[in-house]
PDB file of C-alpha atoms in Angstrom:
ATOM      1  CA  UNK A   1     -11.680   7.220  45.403  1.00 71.00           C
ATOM      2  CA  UNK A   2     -13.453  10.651  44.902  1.00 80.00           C
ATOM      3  CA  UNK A   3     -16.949  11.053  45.806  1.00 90.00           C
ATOM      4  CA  UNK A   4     -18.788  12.250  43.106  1.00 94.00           C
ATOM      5  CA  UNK A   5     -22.576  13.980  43.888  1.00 96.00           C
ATOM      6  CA  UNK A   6     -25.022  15.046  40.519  1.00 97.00           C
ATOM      7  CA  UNK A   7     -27.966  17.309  40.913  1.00 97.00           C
ATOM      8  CA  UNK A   8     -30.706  16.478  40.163  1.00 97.00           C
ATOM      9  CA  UNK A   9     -30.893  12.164  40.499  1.00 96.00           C
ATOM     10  CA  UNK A  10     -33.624  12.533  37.502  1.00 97.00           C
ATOM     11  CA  UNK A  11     -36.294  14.912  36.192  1.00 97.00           C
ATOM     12  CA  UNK A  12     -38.923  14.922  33.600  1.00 98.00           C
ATOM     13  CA  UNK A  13     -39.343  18.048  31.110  1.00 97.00           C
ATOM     14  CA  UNK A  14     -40.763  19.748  28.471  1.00 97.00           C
ATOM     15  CA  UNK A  15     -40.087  19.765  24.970  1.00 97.00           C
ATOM     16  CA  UNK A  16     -38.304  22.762  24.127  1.00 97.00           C
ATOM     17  CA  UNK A  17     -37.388  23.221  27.897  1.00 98.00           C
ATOM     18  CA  UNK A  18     -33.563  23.523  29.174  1.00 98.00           C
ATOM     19  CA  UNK A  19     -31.733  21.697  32.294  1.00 98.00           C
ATOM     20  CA  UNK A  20     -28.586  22.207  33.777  1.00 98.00           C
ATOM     21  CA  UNK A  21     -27.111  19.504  35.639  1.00 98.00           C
ATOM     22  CA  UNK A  22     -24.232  19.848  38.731  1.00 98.00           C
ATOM     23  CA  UNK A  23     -21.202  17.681  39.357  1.00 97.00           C
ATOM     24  CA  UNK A  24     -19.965  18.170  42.741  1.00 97.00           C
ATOM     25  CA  UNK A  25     -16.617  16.467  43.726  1.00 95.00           C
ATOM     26  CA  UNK A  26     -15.049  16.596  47.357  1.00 93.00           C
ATOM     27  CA  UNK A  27     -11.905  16.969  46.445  1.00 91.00           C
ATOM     28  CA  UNK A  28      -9.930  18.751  43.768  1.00 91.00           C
ATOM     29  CA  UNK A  29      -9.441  16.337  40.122  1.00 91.00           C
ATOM     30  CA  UNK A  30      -7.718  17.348  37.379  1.00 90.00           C
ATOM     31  CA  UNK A  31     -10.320  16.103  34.985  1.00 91.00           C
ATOM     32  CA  UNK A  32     -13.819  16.133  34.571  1.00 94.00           C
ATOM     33  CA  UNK A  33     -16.273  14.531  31.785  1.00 96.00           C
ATOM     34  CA  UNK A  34     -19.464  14.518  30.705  1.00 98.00           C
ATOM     35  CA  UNK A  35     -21.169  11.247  28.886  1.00 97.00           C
ATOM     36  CA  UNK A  36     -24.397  10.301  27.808  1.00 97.00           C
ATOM     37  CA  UNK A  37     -26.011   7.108  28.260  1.00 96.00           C
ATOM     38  CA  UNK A  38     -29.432   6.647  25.833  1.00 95.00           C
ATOM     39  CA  UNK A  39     -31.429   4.093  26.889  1.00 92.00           C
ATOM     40  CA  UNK A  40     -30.303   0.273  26.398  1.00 89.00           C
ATOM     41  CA  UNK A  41     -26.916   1.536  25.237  1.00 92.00           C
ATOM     42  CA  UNK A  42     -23.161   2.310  26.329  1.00 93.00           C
ATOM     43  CA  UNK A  43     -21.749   5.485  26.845  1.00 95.00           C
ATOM     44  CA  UNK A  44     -20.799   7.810  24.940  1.00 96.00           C
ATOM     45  CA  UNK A  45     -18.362  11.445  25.872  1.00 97.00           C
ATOM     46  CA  UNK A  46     -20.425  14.257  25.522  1.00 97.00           C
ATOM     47  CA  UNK A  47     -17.069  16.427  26.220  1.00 97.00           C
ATOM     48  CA  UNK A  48     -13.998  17.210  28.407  1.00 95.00           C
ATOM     49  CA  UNK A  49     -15.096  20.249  31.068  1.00 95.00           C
ATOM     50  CA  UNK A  50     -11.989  22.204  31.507  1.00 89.00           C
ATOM     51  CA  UNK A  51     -10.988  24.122  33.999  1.00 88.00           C
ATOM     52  CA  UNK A  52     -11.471  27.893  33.036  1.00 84.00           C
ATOM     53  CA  UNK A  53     -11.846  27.438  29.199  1.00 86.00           C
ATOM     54  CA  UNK A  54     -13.761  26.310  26.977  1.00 90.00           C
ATOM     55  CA  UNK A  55     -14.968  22.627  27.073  1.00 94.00           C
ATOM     56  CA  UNK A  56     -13.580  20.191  23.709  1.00 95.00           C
ATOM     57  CA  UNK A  57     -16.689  18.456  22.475  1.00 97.00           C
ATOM     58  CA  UNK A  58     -16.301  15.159  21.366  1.00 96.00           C
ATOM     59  CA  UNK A  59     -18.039  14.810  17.492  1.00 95.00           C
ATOM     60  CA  UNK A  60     -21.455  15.065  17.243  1.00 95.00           C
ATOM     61  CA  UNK A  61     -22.133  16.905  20.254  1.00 97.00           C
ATOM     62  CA  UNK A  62     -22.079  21.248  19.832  1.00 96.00           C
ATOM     63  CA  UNK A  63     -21.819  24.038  22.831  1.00 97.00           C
ATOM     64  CA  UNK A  64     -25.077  25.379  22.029  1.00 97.00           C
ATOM     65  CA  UNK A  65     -26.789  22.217  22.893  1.00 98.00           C
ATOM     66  CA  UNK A  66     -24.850  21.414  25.589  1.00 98.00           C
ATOM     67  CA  UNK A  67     -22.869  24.469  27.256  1.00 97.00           C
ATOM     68  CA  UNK A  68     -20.266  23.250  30.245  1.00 97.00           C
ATOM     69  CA  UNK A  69     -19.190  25.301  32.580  1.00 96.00           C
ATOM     70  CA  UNK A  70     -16.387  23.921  35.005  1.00 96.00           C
ATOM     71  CA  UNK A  71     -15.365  27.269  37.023  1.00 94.00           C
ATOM     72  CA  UNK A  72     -13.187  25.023  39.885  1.00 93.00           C
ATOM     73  CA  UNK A  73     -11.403  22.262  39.720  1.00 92.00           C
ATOM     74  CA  UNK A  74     -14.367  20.589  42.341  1.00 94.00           C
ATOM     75  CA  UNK A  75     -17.482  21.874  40.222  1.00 96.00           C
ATOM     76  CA  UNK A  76     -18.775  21.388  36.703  1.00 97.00           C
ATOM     77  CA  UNK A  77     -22.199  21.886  34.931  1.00 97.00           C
ATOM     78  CA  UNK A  78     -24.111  20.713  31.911  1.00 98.00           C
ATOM     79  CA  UNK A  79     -26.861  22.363  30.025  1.00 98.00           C
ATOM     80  CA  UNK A  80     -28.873  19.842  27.783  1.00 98.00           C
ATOM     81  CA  UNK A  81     -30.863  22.774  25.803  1.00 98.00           C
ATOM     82  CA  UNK A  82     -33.864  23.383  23.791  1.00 98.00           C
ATOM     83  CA  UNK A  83     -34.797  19.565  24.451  1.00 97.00           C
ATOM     84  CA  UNK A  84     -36.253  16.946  22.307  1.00 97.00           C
ATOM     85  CA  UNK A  85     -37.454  13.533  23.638  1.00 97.00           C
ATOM     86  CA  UNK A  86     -34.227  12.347  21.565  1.00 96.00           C
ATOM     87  CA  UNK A  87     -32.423  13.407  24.830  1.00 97.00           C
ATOM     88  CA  UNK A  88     -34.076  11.558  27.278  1.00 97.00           C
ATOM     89  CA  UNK A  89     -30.952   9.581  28.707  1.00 96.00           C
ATOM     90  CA  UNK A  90     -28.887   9.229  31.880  1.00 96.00           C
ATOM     91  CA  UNK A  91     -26.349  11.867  32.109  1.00 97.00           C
ATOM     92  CA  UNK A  92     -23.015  11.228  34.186  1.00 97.00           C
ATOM     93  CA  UNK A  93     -19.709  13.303  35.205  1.00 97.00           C
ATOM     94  CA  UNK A  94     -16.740  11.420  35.130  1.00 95.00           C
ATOM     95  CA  UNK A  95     -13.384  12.606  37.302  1.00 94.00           C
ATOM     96  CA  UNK A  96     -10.037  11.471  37.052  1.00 88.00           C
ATOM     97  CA  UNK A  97      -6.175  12.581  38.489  1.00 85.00           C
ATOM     98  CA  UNK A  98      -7.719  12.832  42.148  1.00 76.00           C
ATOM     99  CA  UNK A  99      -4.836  12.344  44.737  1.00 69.00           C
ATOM    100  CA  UNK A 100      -6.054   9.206  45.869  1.00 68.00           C
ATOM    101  CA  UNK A 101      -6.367   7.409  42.609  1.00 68.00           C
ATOM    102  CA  UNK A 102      -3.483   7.374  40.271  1.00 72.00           C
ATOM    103  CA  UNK A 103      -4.115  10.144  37.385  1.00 82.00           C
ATOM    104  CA  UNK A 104      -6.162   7.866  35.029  1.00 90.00           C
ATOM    105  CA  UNK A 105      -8.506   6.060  37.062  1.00 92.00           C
ATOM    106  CA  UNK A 106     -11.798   7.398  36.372  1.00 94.00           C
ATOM    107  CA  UNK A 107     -14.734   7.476  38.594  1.00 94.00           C
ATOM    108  CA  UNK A 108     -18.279   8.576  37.615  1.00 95.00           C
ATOM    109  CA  UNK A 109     -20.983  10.112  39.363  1.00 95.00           C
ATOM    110  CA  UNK A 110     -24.480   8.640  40.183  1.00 95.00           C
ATOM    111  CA  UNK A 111     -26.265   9.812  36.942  1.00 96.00           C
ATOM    112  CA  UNK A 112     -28.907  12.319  36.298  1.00 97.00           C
ATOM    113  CA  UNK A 113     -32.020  10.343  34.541  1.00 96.00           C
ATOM    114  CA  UNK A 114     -33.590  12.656  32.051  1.00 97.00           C
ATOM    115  CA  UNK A 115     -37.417  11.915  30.541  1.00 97.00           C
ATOM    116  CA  UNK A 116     -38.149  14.767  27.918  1.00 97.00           C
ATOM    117  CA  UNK A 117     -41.691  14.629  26.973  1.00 96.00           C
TER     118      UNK A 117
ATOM    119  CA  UNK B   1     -17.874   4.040  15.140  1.00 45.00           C
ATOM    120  CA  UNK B   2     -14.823   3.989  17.611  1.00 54.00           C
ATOM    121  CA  UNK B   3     -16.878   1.879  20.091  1.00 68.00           C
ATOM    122  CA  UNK B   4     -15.411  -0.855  21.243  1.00 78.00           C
ATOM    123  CA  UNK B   5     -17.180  -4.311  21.004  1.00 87.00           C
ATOM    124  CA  UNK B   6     -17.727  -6.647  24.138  1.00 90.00           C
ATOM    125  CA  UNK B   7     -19.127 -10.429  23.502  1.00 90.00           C
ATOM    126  CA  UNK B   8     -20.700 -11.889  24.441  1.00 94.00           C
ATOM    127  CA  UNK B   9     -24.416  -9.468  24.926  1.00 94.00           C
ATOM    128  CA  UNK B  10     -25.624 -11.885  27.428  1.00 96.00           C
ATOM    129  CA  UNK B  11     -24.382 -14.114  29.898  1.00 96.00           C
ATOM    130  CA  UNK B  12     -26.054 -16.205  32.023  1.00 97.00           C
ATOM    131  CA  UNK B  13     -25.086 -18.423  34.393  1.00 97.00           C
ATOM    132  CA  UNK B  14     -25.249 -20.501  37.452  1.00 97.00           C
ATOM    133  CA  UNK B  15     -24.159 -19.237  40.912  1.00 97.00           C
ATOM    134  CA  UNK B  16     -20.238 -20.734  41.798  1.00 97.00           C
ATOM    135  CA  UNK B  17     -19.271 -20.866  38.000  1.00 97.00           C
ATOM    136  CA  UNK B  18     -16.649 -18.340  36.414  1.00 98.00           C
ATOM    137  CA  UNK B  19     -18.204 -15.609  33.675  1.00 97.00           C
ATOM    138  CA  UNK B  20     -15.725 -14.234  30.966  1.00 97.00           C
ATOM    139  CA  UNK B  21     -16.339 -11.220  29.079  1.00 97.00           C
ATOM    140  CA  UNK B  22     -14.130 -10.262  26.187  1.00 97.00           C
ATOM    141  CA  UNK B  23     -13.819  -6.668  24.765  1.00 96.00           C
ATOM    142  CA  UNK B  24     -11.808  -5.655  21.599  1.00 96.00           C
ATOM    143  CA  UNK B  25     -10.974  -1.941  20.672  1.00 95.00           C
ATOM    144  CA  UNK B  26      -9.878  -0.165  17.535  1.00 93.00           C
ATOM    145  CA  UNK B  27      -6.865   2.624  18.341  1.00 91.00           C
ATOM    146  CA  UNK B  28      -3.983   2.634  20.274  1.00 93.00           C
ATOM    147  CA  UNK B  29      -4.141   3.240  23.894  1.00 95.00           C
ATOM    148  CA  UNK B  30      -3.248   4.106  27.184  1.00 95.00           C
ATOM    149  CA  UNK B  31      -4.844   1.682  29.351  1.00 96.00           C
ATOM    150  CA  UNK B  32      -8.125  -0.363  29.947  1.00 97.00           C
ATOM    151  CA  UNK B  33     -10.685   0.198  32.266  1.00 97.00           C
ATOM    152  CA  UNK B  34     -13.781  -2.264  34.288  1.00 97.00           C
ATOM    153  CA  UNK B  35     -16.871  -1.033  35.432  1.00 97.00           C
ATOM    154  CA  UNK B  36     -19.808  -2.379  36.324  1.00 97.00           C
ATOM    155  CA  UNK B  37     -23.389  -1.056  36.128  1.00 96.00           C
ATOM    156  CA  UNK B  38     -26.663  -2.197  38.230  1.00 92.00           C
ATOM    157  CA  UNK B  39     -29.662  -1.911  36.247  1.00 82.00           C
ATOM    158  CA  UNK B  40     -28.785   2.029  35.125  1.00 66.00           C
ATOM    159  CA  UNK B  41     -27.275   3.718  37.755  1.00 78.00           C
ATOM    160  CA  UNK B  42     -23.828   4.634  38.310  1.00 85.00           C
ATOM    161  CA  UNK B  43     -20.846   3.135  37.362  1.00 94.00           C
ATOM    162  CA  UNK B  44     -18.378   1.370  39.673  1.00 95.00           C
ATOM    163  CA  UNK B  45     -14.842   1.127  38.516  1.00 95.00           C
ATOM    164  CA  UNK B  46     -13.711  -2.427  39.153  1.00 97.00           C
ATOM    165  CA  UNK B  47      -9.876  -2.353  37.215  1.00 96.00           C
ATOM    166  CA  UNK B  48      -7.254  -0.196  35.143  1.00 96.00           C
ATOM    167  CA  UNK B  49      -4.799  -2.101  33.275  1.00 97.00           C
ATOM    168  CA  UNK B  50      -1.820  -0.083  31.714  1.00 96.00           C
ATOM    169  CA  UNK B  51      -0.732  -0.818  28.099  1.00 96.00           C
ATOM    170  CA  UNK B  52       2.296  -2.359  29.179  1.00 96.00           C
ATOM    171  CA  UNK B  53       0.896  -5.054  31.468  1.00 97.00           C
ATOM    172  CA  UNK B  54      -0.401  -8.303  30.469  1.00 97.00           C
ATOM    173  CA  UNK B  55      -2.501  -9.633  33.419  1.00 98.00           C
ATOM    174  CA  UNK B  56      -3.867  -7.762  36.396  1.00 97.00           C
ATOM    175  CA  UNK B  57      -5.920  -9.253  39.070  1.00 97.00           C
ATOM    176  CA  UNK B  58      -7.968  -7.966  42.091  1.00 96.00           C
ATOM    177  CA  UNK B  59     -10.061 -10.180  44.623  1.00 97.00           C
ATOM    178  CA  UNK B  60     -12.202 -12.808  42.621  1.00 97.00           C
ATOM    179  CA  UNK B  61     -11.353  -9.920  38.980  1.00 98.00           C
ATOM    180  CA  UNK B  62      -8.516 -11.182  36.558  1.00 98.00           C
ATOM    181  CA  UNK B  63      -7.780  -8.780  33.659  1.00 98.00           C
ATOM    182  CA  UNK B  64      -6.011  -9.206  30.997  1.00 98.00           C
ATOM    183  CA  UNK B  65      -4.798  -7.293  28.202  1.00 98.00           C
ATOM    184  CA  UNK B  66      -3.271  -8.806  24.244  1.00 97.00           C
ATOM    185  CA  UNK B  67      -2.318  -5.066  23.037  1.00 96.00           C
ATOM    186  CA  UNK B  68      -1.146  -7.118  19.995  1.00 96.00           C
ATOM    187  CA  UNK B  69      -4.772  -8.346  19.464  1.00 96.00           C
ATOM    188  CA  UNK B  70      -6.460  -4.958  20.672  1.00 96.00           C
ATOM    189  CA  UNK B  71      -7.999  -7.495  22.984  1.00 97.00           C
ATOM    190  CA  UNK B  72      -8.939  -8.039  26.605  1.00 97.00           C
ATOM    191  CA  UNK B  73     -10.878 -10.055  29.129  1.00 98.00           C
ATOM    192  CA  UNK B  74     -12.258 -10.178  32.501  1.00 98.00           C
ATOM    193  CA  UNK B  75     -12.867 -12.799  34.599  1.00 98.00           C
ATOM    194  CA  UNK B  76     -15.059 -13.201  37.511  1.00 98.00           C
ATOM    195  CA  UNK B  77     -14.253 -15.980  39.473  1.00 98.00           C
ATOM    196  CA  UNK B  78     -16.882 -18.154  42.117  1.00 97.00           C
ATOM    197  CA  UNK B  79     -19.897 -16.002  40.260  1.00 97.00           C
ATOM    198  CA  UNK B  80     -22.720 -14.791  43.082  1.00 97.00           C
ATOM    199  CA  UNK B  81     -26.185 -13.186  42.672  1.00 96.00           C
ATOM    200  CA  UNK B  82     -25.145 -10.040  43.701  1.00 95.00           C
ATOM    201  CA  UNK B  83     -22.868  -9.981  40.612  1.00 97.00           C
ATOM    202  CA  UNK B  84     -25.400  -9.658  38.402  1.00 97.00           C
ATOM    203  CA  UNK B  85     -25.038  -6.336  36.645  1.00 96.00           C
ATOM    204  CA  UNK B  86     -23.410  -5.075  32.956  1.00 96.00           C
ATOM    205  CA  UNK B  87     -20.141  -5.084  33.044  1.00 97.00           C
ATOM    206  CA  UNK B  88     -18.469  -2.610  30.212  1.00 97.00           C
ATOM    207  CA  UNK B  89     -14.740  -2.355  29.279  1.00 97.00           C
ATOM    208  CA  UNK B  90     -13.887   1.232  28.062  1.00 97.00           C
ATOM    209  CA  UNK B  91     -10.403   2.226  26.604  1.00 96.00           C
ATOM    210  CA  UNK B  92      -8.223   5.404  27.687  1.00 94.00           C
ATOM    211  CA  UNK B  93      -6.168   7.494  24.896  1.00 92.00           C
ATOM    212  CA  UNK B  94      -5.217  10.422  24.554  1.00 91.00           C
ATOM    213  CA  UNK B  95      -3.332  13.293  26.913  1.00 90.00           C
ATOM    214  CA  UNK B  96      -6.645  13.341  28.758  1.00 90.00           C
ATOM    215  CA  UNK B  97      -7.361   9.798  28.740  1.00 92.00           C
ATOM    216  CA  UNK B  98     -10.405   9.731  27.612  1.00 92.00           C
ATOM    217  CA  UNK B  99     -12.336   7.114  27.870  1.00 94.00           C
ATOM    218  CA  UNK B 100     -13.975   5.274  24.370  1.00 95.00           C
ATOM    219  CA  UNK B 101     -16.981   2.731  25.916  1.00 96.00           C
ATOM    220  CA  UNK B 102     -17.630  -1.104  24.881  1.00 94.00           C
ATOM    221  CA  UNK B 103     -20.871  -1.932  24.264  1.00 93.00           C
ATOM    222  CA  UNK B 104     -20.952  -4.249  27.395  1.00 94.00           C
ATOM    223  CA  UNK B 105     -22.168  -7.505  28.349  1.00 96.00           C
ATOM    224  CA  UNK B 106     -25.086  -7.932  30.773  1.00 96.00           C
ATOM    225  CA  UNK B 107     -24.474 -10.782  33.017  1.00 97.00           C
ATOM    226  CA  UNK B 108     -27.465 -12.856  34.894  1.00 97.00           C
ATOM    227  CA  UNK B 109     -26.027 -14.703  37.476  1.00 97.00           C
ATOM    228  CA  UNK B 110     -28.818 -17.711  38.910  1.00 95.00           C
ATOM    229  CA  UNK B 111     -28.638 -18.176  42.692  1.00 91.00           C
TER     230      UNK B 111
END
């Protein structure tokens, strides 16, 4: 399976404040994801990070608030911006189509534990 | 909402006895995916099941998959402590199979 780093494991913020997360992969995917996780519930896709484009937000969820970047096909980032304690959730890449896994399996990072107060 | 549901919530149960979780999902799909979750951290993939297999099993996991039913279930065999976790099914569609989340089913196992 891929290993999958985030940056950072959790943080606490201001209101009105901005943080960009990192996905790390060691080795090339085809995919990558971003998902939310609010506290007590499931998970839900933030967006598909693609590779030198533009990332396809899932509904609900706009490029202003959260901007991806994914310039590599190891690396991705997500911006949660202008924050509202509404936000404060776990954040997690996702990564599939790595050359050990068949192309669907998909394996998720460690999380990034946001407080917004 | 496109969530999938998962019953039941809660499970709880004795060390040595078998937990089933059952998951139902709305669209069509590409294949069915395990994970489990330890009190909020990551998540570790435990199974993919492909639309066009019935029953998949690995170690003490059996899987299995009514695409007629939009159903499936998981089964944990000989239950220990250390299983104790939420276990979510989440569905893959789509060219980029993305993945559409149950709402999971947190299982206590007792020692």
């Amino acid at each position: 399976s891929a290993v999958i780093s985030q940056k950072p494991s959790r943080d606490i913020c201001q209101r009105g404040t901005s943080l960009t997360i990192q996905c790390q992969v060691d080795s090339q995917v085809t995919m990558m994801f971003w998902y939310r996780q609010q506290p007590g519930q499931s998970l839900t896709l933030i967006a598909t990070a693609n590779q030198g484009s533009e990332a396809t937000y899932e509904s609900g969820f706009v490029i202003d608030k959260f901007p991806i970047s994914r310039p590599n096909l190891t690396f991705s980032t997500l911006t949660v911006s202008n924050m509202s304690p509404e936000d404060s959730s776990i954040y997690l890449c996702s990564v599939s189509g790595n050359v050990f896994a068949g192309p669907d399996t998909q394996y998720f990072g460690p999380g990034t534990r946001l407080t917004v107060l | 909402s496109q969530q999938g549901e998962e019953d039941p919530q809660a499970l709880s149960i004795q060390e040595g006895e078998n937990a089933t979780m059952n998951c139902s999902y709305k669209t069509s799909i590409n294949n069915l995916q395990w994970y489990r979750q330890n009190s909020g951290r990551g998540l570790v993939h435990l199974i993919l099941i492909r639309s066009n297999e019935r029953e998949k099993h690995s170690g003490r996991l059996r899987v299995t998959l009514d695409t007629s039913k939009k159903s499936s279930s998981l089964l944990i065999t000989a239950s220990r402590a250390a299983d104790t976790a939420s276990y979510f099914c989440a569905t893959g569609s789509g060219a980029t199979n993305k993945l559409i989340f149950g709402t999971g089913t947190l299982l206590a196992v007792q020692p």
